[in-house]
Amino acid sequence: MRSIAKYVAVGALVTPLVIGTAGMASANDGPAYEKSQNSANLNGGERTETVSGFTPDGKAYFLTSTKKAGPTGATGSGTGSHS
């Protein structure tokens, strides 16, 4: 039962990030950079992502975030900026 809860937590954590990243990537017209790393095992999962680029109106942005889920809960952190 605990392993099912772990998979549900990881899926709930990673799915919105994948969908959100795809939407963000398609909305940008200028140069862009994206790097992500995903991992999952019996103890939980983790996603780290860094993105930067320009919005259609020419403003620069940067975002880095980490999301983790494990047997004792889930956590996330992020830093971003835009001009």
PDB file of C-alpha atoms in Angstrom:
ATOM      1  CA  MET A   1       0.000   0.000   0.000  1.00  0.00           C
ATOM      2  CA  ARG A   2       2.853   2.398   0.783  1.00  0.00           C
ATOM      3  CA  SER A   3       4.386   1.832  -2.663  1.00  0.00           C
ATOM      4  CA  ILE A   4       1.093   2.749  -4.331  1.00  0.00           C
ATOM      5  CA  ALA A   5       0.975   5.959  -2.305  1.00  0.00           C
ATOM      6  CA  LYS A   6       4.553   6.749  -3.386  1.00  0.00           C
ATOM      7  CA  TYR A   7       3.732   6.264  -7.069  1.00  0.00           C
ATOM      8  CA  VAL A   8       0.632   8.428  -6.735  1.00  0.00           C
ATOM      9  CA  ALA A   9       2.654  11.171  -5.006  1.00  0.00           C
ATOM     10  CA  VAL A  10       5.383  11.085  -7.656  1.00  0.00           C
ATOM     11  CA  GLY A  11       2.814  11.103 -10.475  1.00  0.00           C
ATOM     12  CA  ALA A  12       0.961  14.018  -8.905  1.00  0.00           C
ATOM     13  CA  LEU A  13       4.242  15.879  -8.563  1.00  0.00           C
ATOM     14  CA  VAL A  14       5.749  15.230 -11.987  1.00  0.00           C
ATOM     15  CA  THR A  15       2.697  15.360 -14.284  1.00  0.00           C
ATOM     16  CA  PRO A  16       1.862  19.076 -13.794  1.00  0.00           C
ATOM     17  CA  LEU A  17       5.530  19.957 -14.259  1.00  0.00           C
ATOM     18  CA  VAL A  18       5.734  18.111 -17.566  1.00  0.00           C
ATOM     19  CA  ILE A  19       2.515  19.684 -18.844  1.00  0.00           C
ATOM     20  CA  GLY A  20       3.494  23.156 -17.593  1.00  0.00           C
ATOM     21  CA  THR A  21       6.959  22.950 -19.148  1.00  0.00           C
ATOM     22  CA  ALA A  22       5.531  21.949 -22.510  1.00  0.00           C
ATOM     23  CA  GLY A  23       3.171  24.923 -22.428  1.00  0.00           C
ATOM     24  CA  MET A  24       5.910  27.322 -21.394  1.00  0.00           C
ATOM     25  CA  ALA A  25       8.269  26.098 -24.115  1.00  0.00           C
ATOM     26  CA  SER A  26       5.683  26.584 -26.844  1.00  0.00           C
ATOM     27  CA  ALA A  27       4.800  30.110 -25.657  1.00  0.00           C
ATOM     28  CA  ASN A  28       8.312  31.527 -26.113  1.00  0.00           C
ATOM     29  CA  ASP A  29       9.519  33.081 -29.371  1.00  0.00           C
ATOM     30  CA  GLY A  30      13.162  33.911 -28.552  1.00  0.00           C
ATOM     31  CA  PRO A  31      16.218  31.878 -27.631  1.00  0.00           C
ATOM     32  CA  ALA A  32      15.571  29.459 -24.782  1.00  0.00           C
ATOM     33  CA  TYR A  33      17.425  27.002 -22.546  1.00  0.00           C
ATOM     34  CA  GLU A  34      15.968  24.073 -20.651  1.00  0.00           C
ATOM     35  CA  LYS A  35      17.563  21.319 -18.616  1.00  0.00           C
ATOM     36  CA  SER A  36      15.697  18.817 -16.475  1.00  0.00           C
ATOM     37  CA  GLN A  37      16.449  15.666 -14.552  1.00  0.00           C
ATOM     38  CA  ASN A  38      13.872  13.164 -13.305  1.00  0.00           C
ATOM     39  CA  SER A  39      14.312  10.134 -11.090  1.00  0.00           C
ATOM     40  CA  ALA A  40      12.062   7.726  -9.232  1.00  0.00           C
ATOM     41  CA  ASN A  41      12.620   4.613  -7.165  1.00  0.00           C
ATOM     42  CA  LEU A  42      10.950   2.746  -4.307  1.00  0.00           C
ATOM     43  CA  ASN A  43      11.796   5.595  -1.908  1.00  0.00           C
ATOM     44  CA  GLY A  44      10.126   8.339  -3.971  1.00  0.00           C
ATOM     45  CA  GLY A  45      10.921  10.670  -6.838  1.00  0.00           C
ATOM     46  CA  GLU A  46      12.643  13.913  -7.701  1.00  0.00           C
ATOM     47  CA  ARG A  47      12.569  16.467 -10.503  1.00  0.00           C
ATOM     48  CA  THR A  48      15.058  19.290 -11.009  1.00  0.00           C
ATOM     49  CA  GLU A  49      14.553  21.820 -13.790  1.00  0.00           C
ATOM     50  CA  THR A  50      16.201  24.997 -15.043  1.00  0.00           C
ATOM     51  CA  VAL A  51      14.674  27.123 -17.820  1.00  0.00           C
ATOM     52  CA  SER A  52      15.481  30.538 -19.245  1.00  0.00           C
ATOM     53  CA  GLY A  53      14.639  32.552 -22.318  1.00  0.00           C
ATOM     54  CA  PHE A  54      12.524  35.422 -23.572  1.00  0.00           C
ATOM     55  CA  THR A  55       8.773  35.962 -23.597  1.00  0.00           C
ATOM     56  CA  PRO A  56       7.001  36.973 -26.843  1.00  0.00           C
ATOM     57  CA  ASP A  57       7.143  40.627 -25.732  1.00  0.00           C
ATOM     58  CA  GLY A  58      10.957  40.470 -25.292  1.00  0.00           C
ATOM     59  CA  LYS A  59      11.265  40.115 -21.519  1.00  0.00           C
ATOM     60  CA  ALA A  60      13.923  37.735 -20.175  1.00  0.00           C
ATOM     61  CA  TYR A  61      13.084  35.076 -17.587  1.00  0.00           C
ATOM     62  CA  PHE A  62      14.894  32.453 -15.500  1.00  0.00           C
ATOM     63  CA  LEU A  63      13.487  29.676 -13.292  1.00  0.00           C
ATOM     64  CA  THR A  64      15.098  26.825 -11.398  1.00  0.00           C
ATOM     65  CA  SER A  65      13.059  24.410  -9.290  1.00  0.00           C
ATOM     66  CA  THR A  66      13.348  21.136  -7.406  1.00  0.00           C
ATOM     67  CA  LYS A  67      10.457  18.903  -6.398  1.00  0.00           C
ATOM     68  CA  LYS A  68      10.803  15.775  -4.217  1.00  0.00           C
ATOM     69  CA  ALA A  69       8.363  13.178  -2.913  1.00  0.00           C
ATOM     70  CA  GLY A  70       9.184  10.345  -0.553  1.00  0.00           C
ATOM     71  CA  PRO A  71       7.748   8.083   2.105  1.00  0.00           C
ATOM     72  CA  THR A  72       7.480  10.910   4.640  1.00  0.00           C
ATOM     73  CA  GLY A  73       6.016  13.592   2.363  1.00  0.00           C
ATOM     74  CA  ALA A  74       6.770  15.980  -0.475  1.00  0.00           C
ATOM     75  CA  THR A  75       8.631  19.264  -0.819  1.00  0.00           C
ATOM     76  CA  GLY A  76       9.492  21.783  -3.477  1.00  0.00           C
ATOM     77  CA  SER A  77      11.581  24.885  -3.925  1.00  0.00           C
ATOM     78  CA  GLY A  78      12.192  27.327  -6.716  1.00  0.00           C
ATOM     79  CA  THR A  79      13.887  30.546  -7.676  1.00  0.00           C
ATOM     80  CA  GLY A  80      12.910  32.742 -10.594  1.00  0.00           C
ATOM     81  CA  SER A  81      13.313  36.169 -12.067  1.00  0.00           C
ATOM     82  CA  HIS A  82      12.122  38.183 -15.036  1.00  0.00           C
ATOM     83  CA  SER A  83      12.835  41.578 -16.516  1.00  0.00           C
TER      84      SER A  83
END
